[in-house]
């Protein structure tokens, strides 16, 4: 398996063969069998997947969203799967949560709905506790905190 993707700064990521800047998104879409969205919800990523993005993907490709529900235009995704533009989608996050019972994702063959379980990690609590302890140490030492939210970037 080859991994490629995009990142705002294009910096290398361990285990990822090629990291593009966002202007390389179309190239990544065109070559990928599975497109995994792990983006934050920001004004720049709202409706990141509209009708145009699936049209750039392989017909056999799957879209997986474990980022944020706001990344996808629901109607455009249903149309892309229903029309055979892409093979399907696996969705763990939704624009409206819980996903309403009448939402078309539920009945669309080729769209799998997960119960917002992505991101769980067995050591999550230990990692968060270690970060908190480190930042408390930094605070007491007068040093800047680690892992700060970039308010300008939105995450």
PDB file of C-alpha atoms in Angstrom:
ATOM      1  CA  UNK A   1       0.000   0.000   0.000  1.00  0.00           C
ATOM      2  CA  UNK A   2       1.199   3.490  -0.854  1.00  0.00           C
ATOM      3  CA  UNK A   3       0.098   6.470   1.194  1.00  0.00           C
ATOM      4  CA  UNK A   4      -0.074   9.995  -0.139  1.00  0.00           C
ATOM      5  CA  UNK A   5      -1.981  13.033   0.974  1.00  0.00           C
ATOM      6  CA  UNK A   6      -2.146  16.746   1.459  1.00  0.00           C
ATOM      7  CA  UNK A   7      -1.152  18.966   4.323  1.00  0.00           C
ATOM      8  CA  UNK A   8      -1.360  22.720   4.636  1.00  0.00           C
ATOM      9  CA  UNK A   9       2.436  23.131   4.813  1.00  0.00           C
ATOM     10  CA  UNK A  10       3.345  20.099   2.690  1.00  0.00           C
ATOM     11  CA  UNK A  11       5.761  18.871   5.390  1.00  0.00           C
ATOM     12  CA  UNK A  12       6.711  15.201   5.440  1.00  0.00           C
ATOM     13  CA  UNK A  13       4.645  12.801   7.526  1.00  0.00           C
ATOM     14  CA  UNK A  14       6.073   9.482   8.769  1.00  0.00           C
ATOM     15  CA  UNK A  15       4.891   6.487   6.711  1.00  0.00           C
ATOM     16  CA  UNK A  16       3.457   8.766   3.977  1.00  0.00           C
ATOM     17  CA  UNK A  17       5.225   8.434   0.636  1.00  0.00           C
ATOM     18  CA  UNK A  18       4.250  11.818  -0.793  1.00  0.00           C
ATOM     19  CA  UNK A  19       2.776  14.853   0.956  1.00  0.00           C
ATOM     20  CA  UNK A  20       1.364  17.579  -1.283  1.00  0.00           C
ATOM     21  CA  UNK A  21       0.305  21.073  -0.386  1.00  0.00           C
ATOM     22  CA  UNK A  22      -3.448  21.704  -0.793  1.00  0.00           C
ATOM     23  CA  UNK A  23      -2.993  22.626  -4.462  1.00  0.00           C
ATOM     24  CA  UNK A  24      -2.122  18.938  -5.020  1.00  0.00           C
ATOM     25  CA  UNK A  25      -5.524  17.731  -3.809  1.00  0.00           C
ATOM     26  CA  UNK A  26      -6.797  16.921  -7.307  1.00  0.00           C
ATOM     27  CA  UNK A  27      -3.741  14.720  -7.980  1.00  0.00           C
ATOM     28  CA  UNK A  28      -4.282  12.829  -4.722  1.00  0.00           C
ATOM     29  CA  UNK A  29      -7.986  12.345  -5.495  1.00  0.00           C
ATOM     30  CA  UNK A  30      -7.252  11.024  -8.983  1.00  0.00           C
ATOM     31  CA  UNK A  31      -4.730   8.408  -7.832  1.00  0.00           C
ATOM     32  CA  UNK A  32      -6.401   7.172  -4.637  1.00  0.00           C
ATOM     33  CA  UNK A  33      -8.481   4.062  -4.078  1.00  0.00           C
ATOM     34  CA  UNK A  34      -9.487   5.333  -0.642  1.00  0.00           C
ATOM     35  CA  UNK A  35      -9.738   9.020   0.226  1.00  0.00           C
ATOM     36  CA  UNK A  36      -9.691   9.595   3.989  1.00  0.00           C
ATOM     37  CA  UNK A  37     -10.787  12.988   5.291  1.00  0.00           C
ATOM     38  CA  UNK A  38      -9.155  13.995   8.583  1.00  0.00           C
ATOM     39  CA  UNK A  39      -9.597  17.737   8.209  1.00  0.00           C
ATOM     40  CA  UNK A  40     -10.700  20.195  10.885  1.00  0.00           C
ATOM     41  CA  UNK A  41     -13.869  22.245  10.450  1.00  0.00           C
ATOM     42  CA  UNK A  42     -12.796  25.720   9.351  1.00  0.00           C
ATOM     43  CA  UNK A  43     -14.231  28.220   6.888  1.00  0.00           C
ATOM     44  CA  UNK A  44     -11.707  26.921   4.335  1.00  0.00           C
ATOM     45  CA  UNK A  45     -12.836  23.282   4.724  1.00  0.00           C
ATOM     46  CA  UNK A  46     -16.608  23.833   4.881  1.00  0.00           C
ATOM     47  CA  UNK A  47     -18.116  21.699   2.104  1.00  0.00           C
ATOM     48  CA  UNK A  48     -14.656  20.501   1.048  1.00  0.00           C
ATOM     49  CA  UNK A  49     -16.436  17.668  -0.779  1.00  0.00           C
ATOM     50  CA  UNK A  50     -19.022  19.007  -3.183  1.00  0.00           C
ATOM     51  CA  UNK A  51     -20.029  17.569  -6.559  1.00  0.00           C
ATOM     52  CA  UNK A  52     -16.646  18.427  -8.092  1.00  0.00           C
ATOM     53  CA  UNK A  53     -14.408  16.420  -5.716  1.00  0.00           C
ATOM     54  CA  UNK A  54     -15.952  12.949  -6.321  1.00  0.00           C
ATOM     55  CA  UNK A  55     -15.835  13.677 -10.070  1.00  0.00           C
ATOM     56  CA  UNK A  56     -12.036  13.839  -9.748  1.00  0.00           C
ATOM     57  CA  UNK A  57     -11.861  10.450  -8.006  1.00  0.00           C
ATOM     58  CA  UNK A  58     -11.683   6.969  -9.518  1.00  0.00           C
ATOM     59  CA  UNK A  59     -15.059   5.309 -10.076  1.00  0.00           C
ATOM     60  CA  UNK A  60     -13.893   2.448  -7.837  1.00  0.00           C
ATOM     61  CA  UNK A  61     -12.742   4.813  -5.062  1.00  0.00           C
ATOM     62  CA  UNK A  62     -14.264   5.124  -1.600  1.00  0.00           C
ATOM     63  CA  UNK A  63     -14.533   8.310   0.434  1.00  0.00           C
ATOM     64  CA  UNK A  64     -14.058   7.928   4.204  1.00  0.00           C
ATOM     65  CA  UNK A  65     -14.842  10.855   6.489  1.00  0.00           C
ATOM     66  CA  UNK A  66     -13.436  10.720  10.008  1.00  0.00           C
ATOM     67  CA  UNK A  67     -12.811  14.475  10.171  1.00  0.00           C
ATOM     68  CA  UNK A  68     -15.873  16.677  10.562  1.00  0.00           C
ATOM     69  CA  UNK A  69     -19.384  16.471   9.150  1.00  0.00           C
ATOM     70  CA  UNK A  70     -19.172  19.998   7.736  1.00  0.00           C
ATOM     71  CA  UNK A  71     -16.600  18.791   5.188  1.00  0.00           C
ATOM     72  CA  UNK A  72     -19.254  17.188   2.966  1.00  0.00           C
ATOM     73  CA  UNK A  73     -22.248  18.398   1.008  1.00  0.00           C
ATOM     74  CA  UNK A  74     -24.594  15.522   1.834  1.00  0.00           C
ATOM     75  CA  UNK A  75     -26.768  15.810  -1.288  1.00  0.00           C
ATOM     76  CA  UNK A  76     -23.730  15.908  -3.584  1.00  0.00           C
ATOM     77  CA  UNK A  77     -22.250  12.816  -1.933  1.00  0.00           C
ATOM     78  CA  UNK A  78     -25.507  10.859  -2.216  1.00  0.00           C
ATOM     79  CA  UNK A  79     -25.720  11.827  -5.894  1.00  0.00           C
ATOM     80  CA  UNK A  80     -22.088  10.756  -6.492  1.00  0.00           C
ATOM     81  CA  UNK A  81     -22.635   7.332  -4.931  1.00  0.00           C
ATOM     82  CA  UNK A  82     -26.062   6.819  -6.473  1.00  0.00           C
ATOM     83  CA  UNK A  83     -24.796   7.867  -9.915  1.00  0.00           C
ATOM     84  CA  UNK A  84     -21.678   5.669  -9.791  1.00  0.00           C
ATOM     85  CA  UNK A  85     -19.256   8.601  -9.790  1.00  0.00           C
ATOM     86  CA  UNK A  86     -17.527   6.845  -6.859  1.00  0.00           C
ATOM     87  CA  UNK A  87     -18.016   3.366  -5.419  1.00  0.00           C
ATOM     88  CA  UNK A  88     -19.131   4.466  -1.976  1.00  0.00           C
ATOM     89  CA  UNK A  89     -18.494   6.214   1.294  1.00  0.00           C
ATOM     90  CA  UNK A  90     -17.882   5.362   4.937  1.00  0.00           C
ATOM     91  CA  UNK A  91     -19.028   8.157   7.226  1.00  0.00           C
ATOM     92  CA  UNK A  92     -18.341   8.504  10.935  1.00  0.00           C
ATOM     93  CA  UNK A  93     -19.237  12.196  11.296  1.00  0.00           C
ATOM     94  CA  UNK A  94     -22.179  14.202  10.018  1.00  0.00           C
ATOM     95  CA  UNK A  95     -23.250  17.785   9.519  1.00  0.00           C
ATOM     96  CA  UNK A  96     -26.151  17.091  11.914  1.00  0.00           C
ATOM     97  CA  UNK A  97     -25.535  14.715  14.815  1.00  0.00           C
ATOM     98  CA  UNK A  98     -27.174  12.514  15.668  1.00  0.00           C
ATOM     99  CA  UNK A  99     -27.927  11.779  12.038  1.00  0.00           C
ATOM    100  CA  UNK A 100     -31.701  12.214  11.570  1.00  0.00           C
ATOM    101  CA  UNK A 101     -33.674   9.009  10.970  1.00  0.00           C
ATOM    102  CA  UNK A 102     -34.961  10.304   7.630  1.00  0.00           C
ATOM    103  CA  UNK A 103     -31.501  11.230   6.288  1.00  0.00           C
ATOM    104  CA  UNK A 104     -30.748   9.617   2.893  1.00  0.00           C
ATOM    105  CA  UNK A 105     -27.393   8.262   4.116  1.00  0.00           C
ATOM    106  CA  UNK A 106     -29.260   5.574   6.078  1.00  0.00           C
ATOM    107  CA  UNK A 107     -30.864   3.946   3.064  1.00  0.00           C
ATOM    108  CA  UNK A 108     -28.283   4.557   0.375  1.00  0.00           C
ATOM    109  CA  UNK A 109     -26.569   1.385  -0.736  1.00  0.00           C
ATOM    110  CA  UNK A 110     -22.871   2.175  -0.932  1.00  0.00           C
ATOM    111  CA  UNK A 111     -22.886   4.532   2.048  1.00  0.00           C
ATOM    112  CA  UNK A 112     -21.963   3.053   5.409  1.00  0.00           C
ATOM    113  CA  UNK A 113     -22.936   5.006   8.512  1.00  0.00           C
ATOM    114  CA  UNK A 114     -20.784   4.567  11.621  1.00  0.00           C
ATOM    115  CA  UNK A 115     -21.761   5.730  15.132  1.00  0.00           C
ATOM    116  CA  UNK A 116     -19.065   8.440  15.480  1.00  0.00           C
ATOM    117  CA  UNK A 117     -16.470   6.059  16.877  1.00  0.00           C
ATOM    118  CA  UNK A 118     -13.379   7.249  14.978  1.00  0.00           C
ATOM    119  CA  UNK A 119     -10.552   8.813  16.895  1.00  0.00           C
ATOM    120  CA  UNK A 120     -10.840   6.599  19.929  1.00  0.00           C
ATOM    121  CA  UNK A 121      -7.416   5.395  20.989  1.00  0.00           C
ATOM    122  CA  UNK A 122      -6.645   2.994  23.838  1.00  0.00           C
ATOM    123  CA  UNK A 123      -3.996   5.325  25.289  1.00  0.00           C
ATOM    124  CA  UNK A 124      -5.895   8.583  24.699  1.00  0.00           C
ATOM    125  CA  UNK A 125      -6.346   9.381  28.386  1.00  0.00           C
ATOM    126  CA  UNK A 126      -2.672   8.705  29.125  1.00  0.00           C
ATOM    127  CA  UNK A 127      -1.555  10.911  26.211  1.00  0.00           C
ATOM    128  CA  UNK A 128      -3.823  13.774  27.311  1.00  0.00           C
ATOM    129  CA  UNK A 129      -2.710  13.446  30.936  1.00  0.00           C
ATOM    130  CA  UNK A 130       0.964  13.499  29.901  1.00  0.00           C
ATOM    131  CA  UNK A 131       0.376  16.634  27.803  1.00  0.00           C
ATOM    132  CA  UNK A 132      -1.419  18.327  30.693  1.00  0.00           C
ATOM    133  CA  UNK A 133       1.429  17.448  33.084  1.00  0.00           C
ATOM    134  CA  UNK A 134       4.026  18.704  30.581  1.00  0.00           C
ATOM    135  CA  UNK A 135       2.182  21.982  30.083  1.00  0.00           C
ATOM    136  CA  UNK A 136       1.815  22.464  33.828  1.00  0.00           C
ATOM    137  CA  UNK A 137       5.588  21.963  34.180  1.00  0.00           C
ATOM    138  CA  UNK A 138       6.191  24.462  31.360  1.00  0.00           C
ATOM    139  CA  UNK A 139       3.852  26.979  33.011  1.00  0.00           C
ATOM    140  CA  UNK A 140       5.662  26.698  36.342  1.00  0.00           C
ATOM    141  CA  UNK A 141       9.018  27.079  34.560  1.00  0.00           C
ATOM    142  CA  UNK A 142       7.789  30.140  32.642  1.00  0.00           C
ATOM    143  CA  UNK A 143       8.089  28.300  29.327  1.00  0.00           C
ATOM    144  CA  UNK A 144       5.504  28.373  26.525  1.00  0.00           C
ATOM    145  CA  UNK A 145       2.889  25.632  26.427  1.00  0.00           C
ATOM    146  CA  UNK A 146       3.069  22.782  23.928  1.00  0.00           C
ATOM    147  CA  UNK A 147       0.403  21.749  21.403  1.00  0.00           C
ATOM    148  CA  UNK A 148      -1.441  25.062  21.375  1.00  0.00           C
ATOM    149  CA  UNK A 149      -4.455  25.746  19.193  1.00  0.00           C
ATOM    150  CA  UNK A 150      -3.595  28.056  16.298  1.00  0.00           C
ATOM    151  CA  UNK A 151      -6.564  30.431  16.467  1.00  0.00           C
ATOM    152  CA  UNK A 152      -5.716  31.955  13.097  1.00  0.00           C
ATOM    153  CA  UNK A 153      -5.729  28.529  11.395  1.00  0.00           C
ATOM    154  CA  UNK A 154      -8.849  27.523  13.339  1.00  0.00           C
ATOM    155  CA  UNK A 155      -7.505  24.376  15.017  1.00  0.00           C
TER     156      UNK A 155
END
